[in-house]
Coordinates of C-alpha atoms and ligand atoms in Angstrom, one line a residue:
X1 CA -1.2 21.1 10.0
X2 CA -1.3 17.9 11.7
X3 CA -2.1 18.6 15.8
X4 CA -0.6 16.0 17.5
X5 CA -3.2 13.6 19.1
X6 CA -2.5 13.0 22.3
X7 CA -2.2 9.3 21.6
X8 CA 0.7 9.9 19.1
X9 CA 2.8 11.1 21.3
X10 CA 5.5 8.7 23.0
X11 CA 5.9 9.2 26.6
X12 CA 10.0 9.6 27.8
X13 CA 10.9 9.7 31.2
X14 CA 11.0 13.9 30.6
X15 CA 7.7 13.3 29.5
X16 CA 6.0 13.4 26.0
X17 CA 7.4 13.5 22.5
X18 CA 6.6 14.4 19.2
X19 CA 7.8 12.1 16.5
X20 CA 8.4 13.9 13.2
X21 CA 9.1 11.9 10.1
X22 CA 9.6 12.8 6.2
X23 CA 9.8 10.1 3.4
X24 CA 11.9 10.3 0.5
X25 CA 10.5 7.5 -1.8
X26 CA 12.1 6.1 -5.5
X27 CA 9.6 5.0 -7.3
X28 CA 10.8 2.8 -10.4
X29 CA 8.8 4.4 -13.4
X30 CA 6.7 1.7 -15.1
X31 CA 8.5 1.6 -18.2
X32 CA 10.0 -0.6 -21.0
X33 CA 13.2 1.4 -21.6
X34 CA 15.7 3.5 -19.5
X35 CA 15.6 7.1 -18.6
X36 CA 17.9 8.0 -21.3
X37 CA 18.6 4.6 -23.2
X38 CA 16.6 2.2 -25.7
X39 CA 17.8 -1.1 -23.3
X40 CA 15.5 -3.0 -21.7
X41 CA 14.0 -2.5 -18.3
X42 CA 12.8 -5.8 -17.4
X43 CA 13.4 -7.9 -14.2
X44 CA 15.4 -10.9 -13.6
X45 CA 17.5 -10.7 -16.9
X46 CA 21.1 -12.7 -17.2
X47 CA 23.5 -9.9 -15.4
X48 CA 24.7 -7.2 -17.8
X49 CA 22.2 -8.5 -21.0
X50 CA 20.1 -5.1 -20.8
X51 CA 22.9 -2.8 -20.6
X52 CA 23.1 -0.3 -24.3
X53 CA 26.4 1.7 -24.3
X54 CA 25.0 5.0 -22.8
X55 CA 24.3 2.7 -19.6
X56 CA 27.7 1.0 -19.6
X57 CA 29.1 5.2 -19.9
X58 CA 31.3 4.3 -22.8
X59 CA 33.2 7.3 -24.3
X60 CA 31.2 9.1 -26.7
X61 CA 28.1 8.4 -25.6
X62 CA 24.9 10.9 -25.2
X63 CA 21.5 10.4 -23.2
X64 CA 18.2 11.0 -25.2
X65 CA 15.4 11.7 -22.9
X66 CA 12.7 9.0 -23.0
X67 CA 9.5 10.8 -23.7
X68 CA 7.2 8.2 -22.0
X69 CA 9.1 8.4 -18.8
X70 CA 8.7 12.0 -18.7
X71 CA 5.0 11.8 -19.9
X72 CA 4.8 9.0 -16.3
X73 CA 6.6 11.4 -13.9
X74 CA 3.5 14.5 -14.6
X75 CA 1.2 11.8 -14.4
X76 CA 2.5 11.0 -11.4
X77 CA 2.7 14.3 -10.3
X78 CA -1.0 15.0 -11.5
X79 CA -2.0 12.4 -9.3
X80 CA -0.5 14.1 -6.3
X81 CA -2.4 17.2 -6.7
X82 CA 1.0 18.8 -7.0
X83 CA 2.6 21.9 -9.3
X84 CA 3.5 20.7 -12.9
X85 CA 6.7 22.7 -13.9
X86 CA 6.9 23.3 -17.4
X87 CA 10.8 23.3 -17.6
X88 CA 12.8 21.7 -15.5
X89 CA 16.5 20.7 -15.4
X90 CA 18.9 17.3 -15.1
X91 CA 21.8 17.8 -13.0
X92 CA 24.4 15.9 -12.4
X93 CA 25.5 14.3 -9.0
X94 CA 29.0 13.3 -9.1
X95 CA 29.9 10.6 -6.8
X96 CA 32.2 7.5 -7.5
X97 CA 30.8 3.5 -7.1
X98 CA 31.8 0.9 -8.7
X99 CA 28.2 0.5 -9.8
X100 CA 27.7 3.8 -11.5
X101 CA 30.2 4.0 -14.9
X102 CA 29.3 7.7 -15.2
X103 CA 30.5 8.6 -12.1
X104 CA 27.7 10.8 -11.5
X105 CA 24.0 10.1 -11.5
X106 CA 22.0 11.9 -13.8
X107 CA 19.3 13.7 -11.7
X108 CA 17.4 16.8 -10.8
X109 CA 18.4 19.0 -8.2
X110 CA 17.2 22.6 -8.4
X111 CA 14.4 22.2 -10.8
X112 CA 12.4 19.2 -10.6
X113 CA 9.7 18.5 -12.7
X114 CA 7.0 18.1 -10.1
X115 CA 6.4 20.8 -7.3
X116 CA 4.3 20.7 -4.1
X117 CA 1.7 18.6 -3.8
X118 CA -0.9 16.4 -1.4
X119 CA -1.5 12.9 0.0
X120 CA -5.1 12.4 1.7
X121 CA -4.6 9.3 3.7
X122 CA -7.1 7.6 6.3
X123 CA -5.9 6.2 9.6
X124 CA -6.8 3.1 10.8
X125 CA -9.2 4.8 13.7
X126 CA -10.7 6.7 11.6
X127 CA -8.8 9.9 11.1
X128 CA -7.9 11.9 8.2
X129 CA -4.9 13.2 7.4
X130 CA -3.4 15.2 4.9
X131 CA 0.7 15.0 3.7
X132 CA 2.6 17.8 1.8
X133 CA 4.5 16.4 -1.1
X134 CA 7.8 18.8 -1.3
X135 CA 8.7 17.5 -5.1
X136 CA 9.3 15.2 -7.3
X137 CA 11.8 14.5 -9.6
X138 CA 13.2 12.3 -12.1
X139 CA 16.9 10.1 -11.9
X140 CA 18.8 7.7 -12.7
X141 CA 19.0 3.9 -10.8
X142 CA 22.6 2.9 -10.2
X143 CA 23.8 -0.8 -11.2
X144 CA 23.7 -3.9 -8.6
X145 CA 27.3 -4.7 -6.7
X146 CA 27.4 -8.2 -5.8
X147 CA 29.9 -9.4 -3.3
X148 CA 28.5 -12.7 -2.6
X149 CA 29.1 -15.0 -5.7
X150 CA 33.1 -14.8 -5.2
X151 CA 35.6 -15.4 -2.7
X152 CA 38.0 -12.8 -3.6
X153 CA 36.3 -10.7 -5.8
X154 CA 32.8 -8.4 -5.7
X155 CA 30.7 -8.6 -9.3
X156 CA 28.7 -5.5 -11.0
X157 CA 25.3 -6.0 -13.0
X158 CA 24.4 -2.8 -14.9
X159 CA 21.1 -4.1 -15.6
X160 CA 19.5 -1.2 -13.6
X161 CA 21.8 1.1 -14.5
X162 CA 20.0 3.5 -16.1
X163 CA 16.5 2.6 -15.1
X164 CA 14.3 5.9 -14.5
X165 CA 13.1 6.5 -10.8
X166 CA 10.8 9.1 -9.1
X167 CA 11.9 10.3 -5.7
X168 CA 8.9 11.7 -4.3
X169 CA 9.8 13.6 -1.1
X170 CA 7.3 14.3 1.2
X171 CA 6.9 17.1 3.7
X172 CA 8.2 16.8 7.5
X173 CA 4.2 16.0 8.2
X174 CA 4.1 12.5 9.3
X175 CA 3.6 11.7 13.4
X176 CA 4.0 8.3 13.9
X177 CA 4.6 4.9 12.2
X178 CA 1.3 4.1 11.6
X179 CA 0.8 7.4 10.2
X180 CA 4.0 6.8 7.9
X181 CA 3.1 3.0 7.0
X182 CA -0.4 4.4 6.0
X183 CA 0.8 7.4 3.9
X184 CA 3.4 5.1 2.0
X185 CA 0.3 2.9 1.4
X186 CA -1.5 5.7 -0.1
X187 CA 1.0 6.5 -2.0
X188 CA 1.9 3.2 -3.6
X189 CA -2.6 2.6 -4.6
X190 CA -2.1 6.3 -6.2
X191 CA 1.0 5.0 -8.4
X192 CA -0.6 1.4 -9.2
X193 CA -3.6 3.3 -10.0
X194 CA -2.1 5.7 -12.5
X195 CA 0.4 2.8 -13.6
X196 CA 3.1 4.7 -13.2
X197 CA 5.1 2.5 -10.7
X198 CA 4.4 -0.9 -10.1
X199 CA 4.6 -0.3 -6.4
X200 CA 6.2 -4.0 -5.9
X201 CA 8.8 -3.7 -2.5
X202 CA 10.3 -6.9 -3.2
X203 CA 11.8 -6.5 -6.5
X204 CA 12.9 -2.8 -5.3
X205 CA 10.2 -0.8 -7.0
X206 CA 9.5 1.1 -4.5
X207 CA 11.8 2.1 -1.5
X208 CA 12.0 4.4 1.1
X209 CA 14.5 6.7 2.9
X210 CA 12.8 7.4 6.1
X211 CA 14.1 10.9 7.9
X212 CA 13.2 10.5 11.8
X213 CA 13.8 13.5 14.5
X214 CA 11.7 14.0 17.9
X215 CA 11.0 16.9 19.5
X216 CA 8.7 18.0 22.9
X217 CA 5.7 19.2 21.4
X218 CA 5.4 22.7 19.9
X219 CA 9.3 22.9 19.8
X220 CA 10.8 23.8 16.8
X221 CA 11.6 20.6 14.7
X222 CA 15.3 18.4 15.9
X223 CA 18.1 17.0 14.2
X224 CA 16.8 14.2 12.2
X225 CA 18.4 10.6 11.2
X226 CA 18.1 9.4 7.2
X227 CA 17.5 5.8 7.3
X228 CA 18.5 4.6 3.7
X229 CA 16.8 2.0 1.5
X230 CA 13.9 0.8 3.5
X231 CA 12.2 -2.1 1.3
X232 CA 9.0 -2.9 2.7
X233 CA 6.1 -1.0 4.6
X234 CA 6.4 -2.7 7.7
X235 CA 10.2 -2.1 8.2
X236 CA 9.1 1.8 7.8
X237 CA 7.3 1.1 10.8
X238 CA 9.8 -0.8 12.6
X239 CA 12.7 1.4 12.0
X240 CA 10.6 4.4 13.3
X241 CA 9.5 3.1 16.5
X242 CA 13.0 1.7 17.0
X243 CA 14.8 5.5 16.2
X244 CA 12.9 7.8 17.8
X245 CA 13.1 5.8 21.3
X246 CA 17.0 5.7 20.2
X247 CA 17.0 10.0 19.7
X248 CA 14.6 10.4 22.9
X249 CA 16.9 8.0 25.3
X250 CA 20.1 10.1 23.9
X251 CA 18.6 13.3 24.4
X252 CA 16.8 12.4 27.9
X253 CA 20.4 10.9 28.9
X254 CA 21.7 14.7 28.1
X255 CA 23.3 13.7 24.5
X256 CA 22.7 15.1 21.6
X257 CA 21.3 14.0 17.7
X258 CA 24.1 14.0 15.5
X259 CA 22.8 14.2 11.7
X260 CA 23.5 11.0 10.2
X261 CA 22.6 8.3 8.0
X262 CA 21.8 5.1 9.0
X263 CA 20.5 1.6 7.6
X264 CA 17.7 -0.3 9.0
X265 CA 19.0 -4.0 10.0
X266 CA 15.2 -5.7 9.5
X267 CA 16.7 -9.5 11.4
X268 CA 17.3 -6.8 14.3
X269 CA 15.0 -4.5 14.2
X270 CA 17.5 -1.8 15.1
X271 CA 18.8 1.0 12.8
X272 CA 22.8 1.5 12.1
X273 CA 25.0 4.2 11.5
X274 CA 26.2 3.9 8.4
X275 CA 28.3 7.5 7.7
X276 CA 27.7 10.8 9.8
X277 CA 27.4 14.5 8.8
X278 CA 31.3 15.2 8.1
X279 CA 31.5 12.4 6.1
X280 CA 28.7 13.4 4.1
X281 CA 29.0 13.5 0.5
X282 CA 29.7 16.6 -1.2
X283 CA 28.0 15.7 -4.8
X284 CA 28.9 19.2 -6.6
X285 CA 26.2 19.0 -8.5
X286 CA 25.7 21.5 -11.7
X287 CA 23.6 21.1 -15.1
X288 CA 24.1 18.2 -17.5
X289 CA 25.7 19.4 -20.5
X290 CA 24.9 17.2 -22.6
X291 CA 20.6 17.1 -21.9
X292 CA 18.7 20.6 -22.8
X293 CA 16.3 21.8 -20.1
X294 CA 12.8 19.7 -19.8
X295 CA 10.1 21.7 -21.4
X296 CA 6.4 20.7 -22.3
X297 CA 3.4 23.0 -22.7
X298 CA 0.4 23.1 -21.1
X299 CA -1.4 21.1 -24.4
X300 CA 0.8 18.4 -23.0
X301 CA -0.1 18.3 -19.8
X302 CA -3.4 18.8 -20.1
X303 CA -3.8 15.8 -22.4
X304 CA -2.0 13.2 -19.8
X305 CA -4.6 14.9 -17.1
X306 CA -7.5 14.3 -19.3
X307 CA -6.1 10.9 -20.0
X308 CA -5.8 9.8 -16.2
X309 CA -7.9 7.1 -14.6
X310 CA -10.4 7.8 -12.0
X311 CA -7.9 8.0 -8.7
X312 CA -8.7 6.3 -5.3
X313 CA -10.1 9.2 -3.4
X314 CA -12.8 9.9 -6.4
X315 CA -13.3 6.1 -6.5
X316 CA -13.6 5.7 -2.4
X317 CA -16.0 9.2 -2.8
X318 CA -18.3 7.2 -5.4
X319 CA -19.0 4.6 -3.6
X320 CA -19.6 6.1 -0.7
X321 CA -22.1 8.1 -2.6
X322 CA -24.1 6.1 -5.2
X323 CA -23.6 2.7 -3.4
X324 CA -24.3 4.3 0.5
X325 CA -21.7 2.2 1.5
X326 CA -19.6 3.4 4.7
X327 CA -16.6 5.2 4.2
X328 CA -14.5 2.3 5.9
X329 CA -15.7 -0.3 3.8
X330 CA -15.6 1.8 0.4
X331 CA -12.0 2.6 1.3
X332 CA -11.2 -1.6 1.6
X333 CA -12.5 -1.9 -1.7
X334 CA -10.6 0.8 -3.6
X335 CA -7.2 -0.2 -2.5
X336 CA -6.7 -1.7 -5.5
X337 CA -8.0 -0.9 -9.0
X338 CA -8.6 -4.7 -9.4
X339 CA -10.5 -4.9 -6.2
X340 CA -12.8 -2.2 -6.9
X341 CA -13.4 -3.5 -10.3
X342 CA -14.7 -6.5 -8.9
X343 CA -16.9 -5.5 -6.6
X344 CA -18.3 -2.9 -9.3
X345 CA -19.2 -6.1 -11.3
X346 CA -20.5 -8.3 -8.4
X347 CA -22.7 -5.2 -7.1
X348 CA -24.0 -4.2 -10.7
X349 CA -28.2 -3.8 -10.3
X350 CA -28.1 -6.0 -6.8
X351 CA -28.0 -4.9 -3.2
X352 CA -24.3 -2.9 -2.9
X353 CA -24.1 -3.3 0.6
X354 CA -24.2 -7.0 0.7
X355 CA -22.4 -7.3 -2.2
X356 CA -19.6 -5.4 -0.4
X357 CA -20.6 -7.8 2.7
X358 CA -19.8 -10.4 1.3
X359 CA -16.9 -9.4 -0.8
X360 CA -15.0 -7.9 2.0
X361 CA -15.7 -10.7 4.9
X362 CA -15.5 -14.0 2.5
X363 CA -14.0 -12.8 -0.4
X364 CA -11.4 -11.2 0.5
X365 CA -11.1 -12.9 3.9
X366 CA -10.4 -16.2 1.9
X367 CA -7.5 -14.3 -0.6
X368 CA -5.8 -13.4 2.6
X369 CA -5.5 -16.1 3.9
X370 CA -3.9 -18.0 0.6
X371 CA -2.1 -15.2 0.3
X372 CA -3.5 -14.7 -3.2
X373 CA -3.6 -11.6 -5.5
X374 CA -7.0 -11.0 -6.9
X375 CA -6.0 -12.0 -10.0
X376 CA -5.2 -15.5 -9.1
X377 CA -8.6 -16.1 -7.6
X378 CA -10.8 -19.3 -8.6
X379 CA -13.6 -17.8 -8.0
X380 CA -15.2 -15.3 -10.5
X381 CA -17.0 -11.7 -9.9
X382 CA -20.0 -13.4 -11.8
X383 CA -20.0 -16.3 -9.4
X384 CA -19.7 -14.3 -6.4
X385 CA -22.6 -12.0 -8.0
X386 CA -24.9 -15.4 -8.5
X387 CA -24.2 -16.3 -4.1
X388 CA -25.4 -12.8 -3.9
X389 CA -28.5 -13.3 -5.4
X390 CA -29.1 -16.5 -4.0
X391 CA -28.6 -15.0 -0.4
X392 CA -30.4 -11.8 -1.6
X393 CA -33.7 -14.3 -3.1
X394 CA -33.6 -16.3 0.2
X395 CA -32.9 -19.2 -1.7
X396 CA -29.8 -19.8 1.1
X397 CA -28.9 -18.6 4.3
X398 CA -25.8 -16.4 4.9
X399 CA -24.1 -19.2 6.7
X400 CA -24.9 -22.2 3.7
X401 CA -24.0 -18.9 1.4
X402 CA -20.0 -19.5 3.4
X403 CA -20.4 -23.2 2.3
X404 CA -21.6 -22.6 -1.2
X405 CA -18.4 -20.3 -1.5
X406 CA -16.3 -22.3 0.1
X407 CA -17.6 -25.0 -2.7
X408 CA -17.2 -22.6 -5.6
X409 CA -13.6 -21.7 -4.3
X410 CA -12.2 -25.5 -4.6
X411 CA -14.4 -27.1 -6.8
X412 CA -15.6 -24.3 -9.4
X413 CA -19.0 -24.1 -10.8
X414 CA -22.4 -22.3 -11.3
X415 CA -23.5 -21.2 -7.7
X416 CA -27.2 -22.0 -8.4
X417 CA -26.5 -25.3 -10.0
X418 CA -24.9 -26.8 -6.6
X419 CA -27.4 -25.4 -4.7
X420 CA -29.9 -27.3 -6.7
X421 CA -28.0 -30.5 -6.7
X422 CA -26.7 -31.0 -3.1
X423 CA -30.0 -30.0 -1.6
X424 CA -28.7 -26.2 0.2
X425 CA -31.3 -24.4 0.0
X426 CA -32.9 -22.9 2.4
X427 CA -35.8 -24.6 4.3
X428 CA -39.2 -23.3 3.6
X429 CA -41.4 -25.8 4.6
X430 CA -42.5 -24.1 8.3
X431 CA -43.7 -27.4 9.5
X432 CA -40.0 -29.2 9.5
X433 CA -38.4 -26.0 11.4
X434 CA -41.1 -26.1 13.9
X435 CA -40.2 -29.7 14.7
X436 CA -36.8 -29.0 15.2
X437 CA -37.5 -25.8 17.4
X438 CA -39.9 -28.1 19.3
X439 CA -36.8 -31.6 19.6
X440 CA -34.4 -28.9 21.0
X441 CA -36.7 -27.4 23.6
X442 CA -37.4 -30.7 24.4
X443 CA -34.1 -32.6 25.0
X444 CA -33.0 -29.1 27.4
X445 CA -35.2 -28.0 29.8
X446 CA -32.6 -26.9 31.9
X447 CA -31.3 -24.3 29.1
X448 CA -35.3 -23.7 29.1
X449 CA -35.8 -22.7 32.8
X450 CA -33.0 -20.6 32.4
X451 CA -33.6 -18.3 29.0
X452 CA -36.1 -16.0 31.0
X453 CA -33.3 -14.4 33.3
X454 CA -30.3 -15.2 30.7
X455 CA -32.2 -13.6 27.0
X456 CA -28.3 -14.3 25.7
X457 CA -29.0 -17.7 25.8
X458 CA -31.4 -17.1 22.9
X459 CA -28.2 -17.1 20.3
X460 CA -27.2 -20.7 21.8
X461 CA -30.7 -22.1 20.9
X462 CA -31.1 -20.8 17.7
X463 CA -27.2 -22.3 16.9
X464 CA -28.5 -25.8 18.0
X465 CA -31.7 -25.5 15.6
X466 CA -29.5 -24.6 12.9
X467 CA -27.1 -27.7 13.3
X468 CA -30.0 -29.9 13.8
X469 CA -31.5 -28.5 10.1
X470 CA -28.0 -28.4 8.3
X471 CA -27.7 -25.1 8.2
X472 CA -30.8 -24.8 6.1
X473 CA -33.1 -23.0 8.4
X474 CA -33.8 -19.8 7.6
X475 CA -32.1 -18.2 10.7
X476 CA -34.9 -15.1 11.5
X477 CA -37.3 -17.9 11.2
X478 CA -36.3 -19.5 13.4
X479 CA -35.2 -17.1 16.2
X480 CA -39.2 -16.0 15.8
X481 CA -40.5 -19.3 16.8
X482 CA -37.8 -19.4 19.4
X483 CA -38.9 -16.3 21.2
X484 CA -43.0 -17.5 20.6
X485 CA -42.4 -21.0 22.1
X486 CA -39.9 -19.9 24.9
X487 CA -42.2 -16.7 25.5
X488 CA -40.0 -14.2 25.2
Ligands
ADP1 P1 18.0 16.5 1.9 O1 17.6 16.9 0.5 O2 19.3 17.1 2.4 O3 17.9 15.1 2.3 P2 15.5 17.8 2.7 O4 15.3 19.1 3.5 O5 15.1 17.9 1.3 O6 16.9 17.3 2.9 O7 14.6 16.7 3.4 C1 14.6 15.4 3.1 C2 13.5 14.7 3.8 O8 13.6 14.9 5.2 C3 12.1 15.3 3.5 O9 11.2 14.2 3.4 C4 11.7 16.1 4.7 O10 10.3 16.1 5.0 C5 12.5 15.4 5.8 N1 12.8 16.2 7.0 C6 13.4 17.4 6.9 N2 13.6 17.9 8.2 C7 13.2 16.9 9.0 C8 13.2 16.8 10.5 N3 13.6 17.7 11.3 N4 12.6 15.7 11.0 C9 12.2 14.7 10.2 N5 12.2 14.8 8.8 C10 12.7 15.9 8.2
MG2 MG1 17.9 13.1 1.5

């Protein structure tokens, strides 16, 4: 599907290779019970206080299937363009840790719920690419071992024990790190969108097992590496770049890939081996007894898809449509629901492109660099929408407009207010800008003599006419009179 660009490939001493990487994703369903349990799902509980008896596997004990969770997965799936199987089955994967009562995980093996599917994700230079999703399907989470809060002794919290995940797998279609970084960023906007995973990496939402093999180009596909647990979007990256120049220096020093799983080490950078191919786990899986298959009709599934929100690529197509803004900028803006939102309200009945000007550059400029969430910001879509109007009226210039935000940020208040009381706006009167063009012509006749051969030195007069009126000149103003009295 995906040709390899040229600039994707990594050059060995053999010459060029082709990386080829497939995610396996667990998404924690947003929801406020377990998979097959009434306890509590929340995070950051007292260890073991949302644990019922089906989680803690005590004798007796039966799993009832959580309707809402099931209702999350095909919502999830929907929003992956993907197959919606109307039965499916839970397996169970037998394997023993400490942290799993059971001694299996409840899971599906055979017959997921969710089928193939498609990720549309846009590359940072432009491109567009498009990832298979292979399935998806619903588990179990394990418990927590701790082994640091005793000398002699490692402790187990069950509070996750239970909790429903999603492991969405994709296709072996990614190229690249940036390529994997950017789908898993997709993918987590399309799960925050439908609210069906809160996409958050720190507390372990969302993780990744990142499958890594490299071949020469048009070769048939190599012996990958699993890299387990991979908590954050930029390690994905990292641990790519860092394996496939570990399988291409093996195989160009006349070794071989041995199938393996490994564990990224993030203070490193390096990836591990952590157990090879013989040692692999043999998890004899067969059909829970004690859960009937998954079924649902089609009334079902049709009334979650009528039910789902407008996704990012509609959103990103809409604005790009009836706002004419540029692809690029319209796809800034949908990354998150509450982002888009925003601008929606700051660009209602005004000019959309400088609405999304401004909320892009300043806006969102200033959040980044506090490191805030959109929610947690001082300043409101209405007053963003009144700088707007005030830059759109000519009542300010863009560059007081920075000021008057930077105002509104720290201080709060109605936009046109401050203008009105600390004197911003813009300066009308011609008479007053014409002095100040005509004071700095005067004070530098050297920069004068030489603005005929050097017309760049336009940008450096029109800068000192501005400081000289505060800001407060009206900048295409005053680059006019510039060019009349300079005769250019
Ligand atoms: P398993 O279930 O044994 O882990 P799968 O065949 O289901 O194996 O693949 C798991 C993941 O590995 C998928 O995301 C898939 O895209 C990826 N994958 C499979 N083969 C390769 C390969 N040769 N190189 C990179 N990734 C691969
Ligand atoms: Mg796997």
């Amino acid at each position: 599907m995906n040709a390899p660009a040229k600039s994707k490939l990594i050059k060995g001493e053999s010459g060029e290779w082709e990386v080829v990487i497939g995610l396996e994703v667990h998404a924690q369903v947003t929801s406020n019970a377990k998979l097959f349990s009434g306890a509590s799902t929340a995070f950051g509980g007292e260890p073991n206080s949302h644990v019922s008896l089906v989680d803690a596997a005590m004798p007796g004990m039966l799993p009832v299937i959580n309707r809402y969770c099931v209702e999350q997965a095909v919502k999830t799936g929907l929003g992956l363009k993907a197959a919606i199987n109307n039965k499916s089955v839970f397996d169970r994967k037998n394997y023993f840790y400490p942290d799993l009562p059971q001694g299996y995980q409840i899971s599906q093996y055979k017959s997921p719920v969710v089928g193939e599917g498609k990720v549309t994700v846009d590359l940072a230079d432009g491109e567009t690419i498009e990832v298979g999703i292979e399935r998806l399907h619903l588990e179990q989470d394990a418990g927590k071992s701790i082994h640091d809060l005793h000398p002699t002794n490692s402790l187990v919290d069950l509070n996750r024990s239970g909790v429903a995940l999603m492991e969405i797998v994709s296709k072996p279609d990614l190229r690249s790190a940036d390529e994997a970084r950017a789908f898993l960023t997709k993918l987590r906007t399309i799960l925050r969108y439908l609210g069906t995973c809160d996409g958050d990496m720190e507390k372990g939402s969302l993780r990744a097992d990142v499958n890594v093999s490299v071949r020469k180009p048009g070769a048939a596909l190599g012996t990958r590496c699993e890299i387990k647990n991979v908590n954050s979007i930029r390690f994905v990256g990292q641990a790519i770049e860092f394996e496939s120049r570990r399988q291409i220096d093996i195989i160009e020093d006349g070794g071989k890939i041995d199938q393996e799983t490994r564990l990224f080490d993030s203070n490193k950078g390096e990836t591990r081996s952590m157990r090879n191919k013989e040692e692999a786990h043999d998890y004899r899986y067969f059909s829970d007894p004690d859960l009937l298959p998954l079924e649902f009709d089609e009334a079902f599934v049709a009334r979650l898809k009528a039910d789902l929100p407008e996704l990012p690529d509609e959103k990103k197509a809409r604005f790009v449509k009836s706002y004419g803004l540029s692809p690029y900028d319209a796809g800034v803006l949908i990354g998150e629901r509450g982002t888009a939102d925003f601008f929606e309200e700051v660009a209602k009945g005004r000019d959309a492109k400088a609405a999304a000007n401004f909320v892009i550059n300043e806006f969102f400029g200033r959040l980044n660099k506090e490191g805030k969430d959109i929610s947690a910001s001082p300043v409101s879509a209405k007053q963003l929408a009144s700088i707007v109007d005030l830059i759109g009226d000519g009542t300010i210039s863009g560059k007081i407009a920075k000021d008057l935000f930077e105002i509104v940020w720290n201080e709060g208040g109605d936009p046109r207010a401050i203008v009105e009381k600390r004197g911003m706006k813009q300066m009308t009167d011609t008479g007053a800008i014409e002095k100040a063009v005509d004071g700095v012509i005067a004070k530098n006749p050297d920069k004068v003599a030489e603005v005929k051969a050097k017309p760049n030195l336009l940008g450096w007069f029109v800068g000192q006419v501005l400081k000289e009126t505060g800001g407060k000149a009206n900048p295409a103003a005053v680059n006019e009179l510039l060019k009349k009295k300079l005769g250019i």
